[in-house]
Tab-separated table of C-alpha atoms and ligand atoms in Angstrom:
chain	number	residue	atom	x	y	z
A	121	MET	CA	-1.520	-94.099	-37.076
A	122	ASN	CA	-1.465	-96.232	-40.615
A	123	ILE	CA	-3.227	-93.842	-42.682
A	124	VAL	CA	-3.789	-93.406	-46.099
A	125	LEU	CA	-5.167	-90.330	-47.394
A	126	LEU	CA	-7.587	-90.663	-50.519
A	127	GLY	CA	-8.575	-87.206	-52.301
A	128	ALA	CA	-8.198	-85.884	-56.373
A	129	PRO	CA	-5.407	-83.570	-57.104
A	130	GLY	CA	-5.761	-80.583	-54.541
A	131	ALA	CA	-8.086	-81.478	-53.071
A	132	GLY	CA	-5.835	-80.753	-49.888
A	133	LYS	CA	-4.093	-83.244	-48.704
A	134	GLY	CA	-0.569	-82.729	-47.886
A	135	THR	CA	-2.331	-79.954	-46.470
A	136	GLN	CA	-3.970	-81.660	-44.348
A	137	ALA	CA	-1.021	-83.597	-43.517
A	138	GLN	CA	1.066	-81.323	-42.670
A	139	ARG	CA	-1.506	-80.554	-39.739
A	140	LEU	CA	-1.475	-84.008	-38.470
A	141	VAL	CA	2.048	-84.661	-38.418
A	142	ALA	CA	2.402	-81.576	-37.168
A	143	ASP	CA	0.198	-82.211	-34.221
A	144	TYR	CA	1.235	-86.359	-33.510
A	145	GLY	CA	4.137	-87.083	-35.393
A	146	VAL	CA	3.961	-89.792	-37.832
A	147	ALA	CA	5.886	-89.854	-40.922
A	148	HIS	CA	4.954	-88.030	-43.786
A	149	ILE	CA	4.895	-90.043	-47.565
A	150	SER	CA	4.494	-88.351	-50.162
A	151	THR	CA	4.912	-89.856	-52.770
A	152	GLY	CA	4.993	-87.323	-55.371
A	153	ASP	CA	7.506	-84.954	-52.365
A	154	LEU	CA	9.748	-88.713	-53.052
A	155	LEU	CA	9.167	-88.354	-56.855
A	156	ARG	CA	9.871	-84.663	-57.189
A	157	ALA	CA	13.337	-84.976	-54.672
A	158	ALA	CA	14.746	-88.058	-57.009
A	159	VAL	CA	13.989	-85.268	-60.540
A	160	LYS	CA	15.955	-82.583	-58.029
A	161	GLY	CA	18.839	-84.840	-57.664
A	162	GLY	CA	19.446	-86.195	-61.154
A	163	THR	CA	19.178	-89.937	-59.563
A	164	GLU	CA	18.049	-92.821	-61.825
A	165	LEU	CA	14.147	-92.590	-60.434
A	166	GLY	CA	14.039	-89.121	-60.918
A	167	VAL	CA	14.911	-88.885	-64.298
A	168	LYS	CA	12.852	-91.802	-66.422
A	169	ALA	CA	9.916	-90.235	-63.300
A	170	LYS	CA	10.405	-86.741	-64.862
A	171	LYS	CA	8.563	-87.663	-68.284
A	172	TYR	CA	6.062	-89.314	-66.651
A	173	MET	CA	5.001	-86.170	-63.750
A	174	ASP	CA	5.368	-83.672	-66.226
A	175	ALA	CA	2.860	-84.812	-67.516
A	176	GLY	CA	1.012	-85.273	-65.286
A	177	GLU	CA	0.275	-88.883	-65.468
A	178	LEU	CA	1.337	-92.104	-63.797
A	179	VAL	CA	4.884	-92.594	-63.128
A	180	PRO	CA	5.553	-96.392	-63.764
A	181	ASP	CA	3.947	-99.304	-61.039
A	182	GLU	CA	7.439	-100.527	-60.221
A	183	LEU	CA	8.951	-97.103	-59.909
A	184	VAL	CA	6.739	-96.244	-57.122
A	185	ILE	CA	6.423	-99.254	-55.224
A	186	ASP	CA	9.116	-100.079	-54.675
A	187	LEU	CA	10.526	-96.644	-53.412
A	188	VAL	CA	6.744	-96.622	-50.926
A	189	LYS	CA	8.301	-99.972	-49.888
A	190	GLU	CA	12.323	-98.791	-48.451
A	191	ARG	CA	10.536	-95.128	-46.789
A	192	LEU	CA	8.168	-97.820	-44.846
A	193	ASP	CA	11.008	-99.467	-43.204
A	194	GLN	CA	12.857	-96.292	-42.435
A	195	ASP	CA	12.435	-96.443	-38.599
A	196	ASP	CA	10.150	-93.344	-38.251
A	197	ALA	CA	7.696	-95.328	-40.458
A	198	LYS	CA	7.210	-98.094	-38.028
A	199	LYS	CA	5.122	-95.498	-35.667
A	200	GLY	CA	3.343	-94.391	-37.921
A	201	PHE	CA	2.475	-93.598	-40.778
A	202	ILE	CA	0.355	-91.240	-42.843
A	203	LEU	CA	0.695	-92.430	-47.434
A	204	ASP	CA	-0.521	-89.180	-49.162
A	205	GLY	CA	-0.971	-89.722	-52.841
A	206	PHE	CA	-0.120	-93.827	-52.630
A	207	PRO	CA	-1.713	-96.038	-53.570
A	208	ARG	CA	-2.786	-94.571	-56.060
A	209	ASN	CA	-4.426	-97.768	-58.829
A	210	THR	CA	-5.862	-101.409	-57.219
A	211	THR	CA	-2.312	-102.679	-58.140
A	212	GLN	CA	-0.934	-99.904	-55.667
A	213	ALA	CA	-3.517	-100.534	-53.275
A	214	VAL	CA	-3.070	-104.852	-53.400
A	215	THR	CA	0.948	-104.657	-53.884
A	216	LEU	CA	0.601	-101.775	-49.927
A	217	ASP	CA	-1.697	-104.163	-48.646
A	218	SER	CA	0.506	-107.253	-48.858
A	219	GLU	CA	3.035	-105.485	-48.124
A	220	LEU	CA	2.085	-104.519	-44.954
A	221	ALA	CA	0.766	-107.695	-44.284
A	222	LYS	CA	4.335	-109.032	-44.242
A	223	MET	CA	5.194	-106.183	-41.806
A	224	GLU	CA	2.350	-107.496	-39.691
A	225	ARG	CA	0.475	-104.236	-39.734
A	226	SER	CA	-2.762	-103.064	-41.316
A	227	LEU	CA	-4.463	-99.585	-41.828
A	228	ASP	CA	-5.770	-98.684	-39.803
A	229	CYS	CA	-7.840	-96.058	-42.079
A	230	ALA	CA	-8.479	-95.165	-45.418
A	231	LEU	CA	-9.458	-90.772	-44.876
A	232	LEU	CA	-10.986	-89.535	-49.078
A	233	VAL	CA	-10.976	-85.530	-49.304
A	234	ASP	CA	-13.835	-85.008	-51.255
A	235	VAL	CA	-13.588	-81.748	-53.297
A	236	GLU	CA	-15.325	-80.903	-56.355
A	237	PRO	CA	-12.798	-80.876	-59.956
A	238	ALA	CA	-13.888	-76.984	-60.540
A	239	VAL	CA	-12.359	-75.770	-57.008
A	240	ILE	CA	-10.030	-78.244	-57.847
A	241	VAL	CA	-8.094	-76.770	-60.935
A	242	LYS	CA	-8.846	-72.946	-59.397
A	243	ARG	CA	-6.898	-74.641	-55.954
A	244	LEU	CA	-3.828	-76.305	-59.026
A	245	SER	CA	-3.761	-73.438	-60.496
A	246	SER	CA	-2.755	-70.602	-57.800
A	247	ARG	CA	-1.066	-73.140	-55.923
A	248	ARG	CA	3.104	-72.289	-54.434
A	249	THR	CA	5.713	-74.448	-53.626
A	250	CYS	CA	8.429	-74.026	-50.880
A	251	ARG	CA	11.991	-75.143	-53.103
A	252	ALA	CA	13.670	-75.370	-50.068
A	253	CYS	CA	10.956	-77.006	-47.245
A	254	GLY	CA	8.017	-78.190	-49.331
A	255	TYR	CA	5.410	-75.735	-48.131
A	256	THR	CA	2.648	-75.275	-50.317
A	257	GLY	CA	1.330	-71.940	-50.890
A	258	THR	CA	-1.357	-69.885	-52.947
A	259	ALA	CA	0.231	-66.864	-55.382
A	260	ALA	CA	0.041	-64.535	-52.686
A	261	ASP	CA	2.949	-66.245	-50.941
A	262	ALA	CA	5.659	-64.164	-51.882
A	263	VAL	CA	7.969	-65.940	-50.011
A	264	CYS	CA	8.122	-69.324	-47.578
A	265	PRO	CA	5.623	-67.674	-44.847
A	266	SER	CA	7.865	-71.214	-43.803
A	267	CYS	CA	11.575	-70.488	-43.950
A	268	GLY	CA	11.408	-67.510	-46.289
A	269	GLY	CA	12.244	-70.051	-48.763
A	270	GLU	CA	11.436	-69.111	-52.955
A	271	MET	CA	8.652	-69.686	-53.665
A	272	TYR	CA	7.658	-71.323	-57.424
A	273	GLN	CA	5.077	-72.524	-59.712
A	274	ARG	CA	5.072	-76.696	-60.479
A	275	ASP	CA	5.214	-77.563	-63.792
A	276	ASP	CA	2.871	-80.319	-63.442
A	277	ASP	CA	0.810	-77.080	-62.449
A	278	LYS	CA	0.086	-75.652	-65.807
A	279	PRO	CA	-3.810	-75.148	-66.793
A	280	ALA	CA	-3.245	-78.513	-69.455
A	281	THR	CA	-1.747	-80.375	-67.183
A	282	ILE	CA	-4.318	-80.115	-64.697
A	283	GLN	CA	-7.114	-81.330	-66.903
A	284	ASN	CA	-4.791	-84.230	-67.528
A	285	ARG	CA	-4.363	-85.331	-63.495
A	286	LEU	CA	-7.982	-84.501	-62.740
A	287	ASP	CA	-8.771	-87.128	-65.824
A	288	VAL	CA	-6.108	-89.779	-64.744
A	289	TYR	CA	-7.758	-89.016	-60.491
A	290	GLU	CA	-11.466	-90.823	-61.825
A	291	LYS	CA	-9.524	-93.525	-64.039
A	292	SER	CA	-7.433	-95.276	-62.166
A	293	THR	CA	-7.169	-93.163	-58.797
A	294	SER	CA	-11.599	-93.196	-58.068
A	295	PRO	CA	-12.278	-96.627	-58.063
A	296	LEU	CA	-9.895	-97.137	-54.739
A	297	VAL	CA	-13.037	-95.350	-52.917
A	298	GLU	CA	-14.024	-98.484	-52.954
A	299	TYR	CA	-12.223	-100.470	-52.177
A	300	TYR	CA	-11.200	-99.083	-49.664
A	301	ARG	CA	-15.637	-98.800	-48.463
A	302	GLY	CA	-15.990	-102.522	-49.161
A	303	LYS	CA	-12.934	-103.294	-46.142
A	304	GLY	CA	-14.618	-101.186	-44.109
A	305	ILE	CA	-12.255	-98.736	-43.467
A	306	LEU	CA	-13.231	-95.132	-45.877
A	307	VAL	CA	-13.847	-92.103	-43.841
A	308	SER	CA	-14.095	-89.177	-45.905
A	309	VAL	CA	-14.832	-85.153	-44.845
A	310	ASP	CA	-16.219	-82.555	-46.893
A	311	GLY	CA	-12.641	-80.467	-48.252
A	312	ASP	CA	-14.138	-77.815	-49.731
A	313	ARG	CA	-14.389	-75.361	-46.373
A	314	PRO	CA	-11.070	-73.216	-45.352
A	315	VAL	CA	-8.396	-75.047	-44.004
A	316	ASP	CA	-9.295	-75.317	-40.186
A	317	GLU	CA	-12.012	-76.574	-40.672
A	318	VAL	CA	-11.208	-79.421	-42.668
A	319	TYR	CA	-8.936	-80.378	-40.030
A	320	ALA	CA	-11.429	-80.302	-37.244
A	321	ASP	CA	-13.370	-82.717	-39.526
A	322	VAL	CA	-10.014	-84.848	-40.449
A	323	LYS	CA	-9.373	-85.219	-36.085
A	324	GLU	CA	-12.686	-86.465	-35.684
A	325	ALA	CA	-13.511	-88.684	-38.336
A	326	LEU	CA	-9.753	-90.750	-37.363
A	327	GLY	CA	-10.954	-90.727	-34.099
A	328	LEU	CA	-8.522	-88.559	-32.797
B	175	LIG	P1	1.454	-85.728	-55.816
B	175	LIG	O1	2.385	-84.598	-55.712
B	175	LIG	O2	1.307	-87.034	-54.810
B	175	LIG	O3	0.597	-84.559	-56.627
B	175	LIG	P2	-1.161	-84.442	-56.087
B	175	LIG	O4	-2.160	-85.675	-56.100
B	175	LIG	O5	-1.765	-84.494	-57.709
B	175	LIG	O6	-1.958	-83.888	-55.085
B	175	LIG	P3	-1.432	-81.961	-55.254
B	175	LIG	O7	0.026	-82.285	-54.257
B	175	LIG	O8	-1.257	-80.748	-56.419
B	175	LIG	O9	-2.751	-82.139	-53.800
B	175	LIG	P4	-2.771	-82.251	-53.057
B	175	LIG	O10	-3.692	-83.049	-52.095
B	175	LIG	O11	-1.565	-82.824	-51.811
B	175	LIG	O12	-3.139	-80.960	-52.109
B	175	LIG	P5	-2.636	-79.177	-51.834
B	175	LIG	O13	-2.539	-80.030	-49.797
B	175	LIG	O14	-0.968	-79.115	-52.301
B	175	LIG	O15	1.482	-86.059	-57.211
B	175	LIG	C1	2.499	-85.389	-58.551
B	175	LIG	C2	2.889	-86.346	-59.591
B	175	LIG	O16	3.020	-86.803	-58.928
B	175	LIG	C3	1.664	-87.791	-60.655
B	175	LIG	O17	0.911	-86.483	-61.272
B	175	LIG	C4	2.324	-88.501	-61.402
B	175	LIG	O18	3.162	-87.965	-61.714
B	175	LIG	C5	3.392	-88.387	-59.697
B	175	LIG	N1	3.102	-90.109	-58.428
B	175	LIG	C6	2.629	-89.282	-57.462
B	175	LIG	N2	2.528	-90.171	-56.335
B	175	LIG	C7	3.083	-91.640	-57.170
B	175	LIG	C8	1.881	-92.933	-58.186
B	175	LIG	N3	1.451	-94.012	-56.016
B	175	LIG	N4	1.859	-93.409	-58.829
B	175	LIG	C9	2.734	-92.661	-59.479
B	175	LIG	N5	2.569	-91.689	-59.751
B	175	LIG	C10	3.093	-91.072	-59.004
B	175	LIG	O19	-3.443	-78.687	-51.694
B	175	LIG	C11	-3.199	-78.276	-52.749
B	175	LIG	C12	-3.830	-75.755	-53.041
B	175	LIG	O20	-5.428	-75.857	-52.026
B	175	LIG	C13	-2.874	-75.028	-51.610
B	175	LIG	O21	-1.927	-74.106	-52.977
B	175	LIG	C14	-3.087	-75.359	-51.300
B	175	LIG	O22	-2.943	-74.676	-50.282
B	175	LIG	C15	-4.748	-75.153	-51.724
B	175	LIG	N6	-5.441	-75.767	-50.094
B	175	LIG	C16	-5.326	-77.022	-49.921
B	175	LIG	N7	-6.683	-76.779	-48.336
B	175	LIG	C17	-7.670	-75.943	-48.598
B	175	LIG	C18	-8.598	-75.795	-48.862
B	175	LIG	N8	-9.402	-76.531	-47.423
B	175	LIG	N9	-8.948	-74.836	-49.119
B	175	LIG	C19	-8.368	-73.487	-49.317
B	175	LIG	N10	-7.121	-74.062	-49.907
B	175	LIG	C20	-6.430	-75.059	-49.728
């Protein structure tokens, strides 16, 4: 299973990826998670990436592409992967195709989780994330339901930044829907329904 997850910020890509990983044991490669870990660790990459992330802008391609190449080369990703948050523009998509070709691999599918912008703003404003394990929940979760860790609001989940992330998605990332449709590997699910129903459709769309 080599999959790209597409969808606006807050569409539920991470939520669905967590379920696929739990059920099928594939590697979850979230560039957002990798970048947040770099910021938290104070690495050179993290220092460079932070200002873009806080503003809801894309981190420069050269920083993100190297990160993904390294991650795809790790043993767990050789059995299959879910790319979540990558590619984010056409340059990243073309680079991904050529890097996978060098590894004699290819994408099976690009899965679009489709949700309207108005729903997104509401979801992201109330999202809370576990500082310890990365679990994604809502403002109703006082502590992490998965590990009991502290829940916090991501800096980029503040209202002004959410709107910018949506604008960036529309301009830079949404053209990838046509990119993958043109390659004949696009499938999509309606993401504006309860998580379990979306997941059932995800499995059907992926033939699982
Ligand atoms: P990233 O972390 O990738 O953020 P994103 O794409 O904006 O996606 P999110 O994680 O916000 O949303 P999601 O779709 O995973 O939704 P979730 O499942 O959490 O990127 C952050 C930043 O890093 C970027 O802005 C950029 O700066 C940088 N970056 C990352 N990748 C990059 C790249 N390739 N190139 C350049 N820069 C890059 O769900 C959201 C909320 O909704 C949660 O509270 C959840 O509980 C809830 N929810 C989920 N599903 C449902 C449902 N069906 N019904 C009701 N609620 C639901």
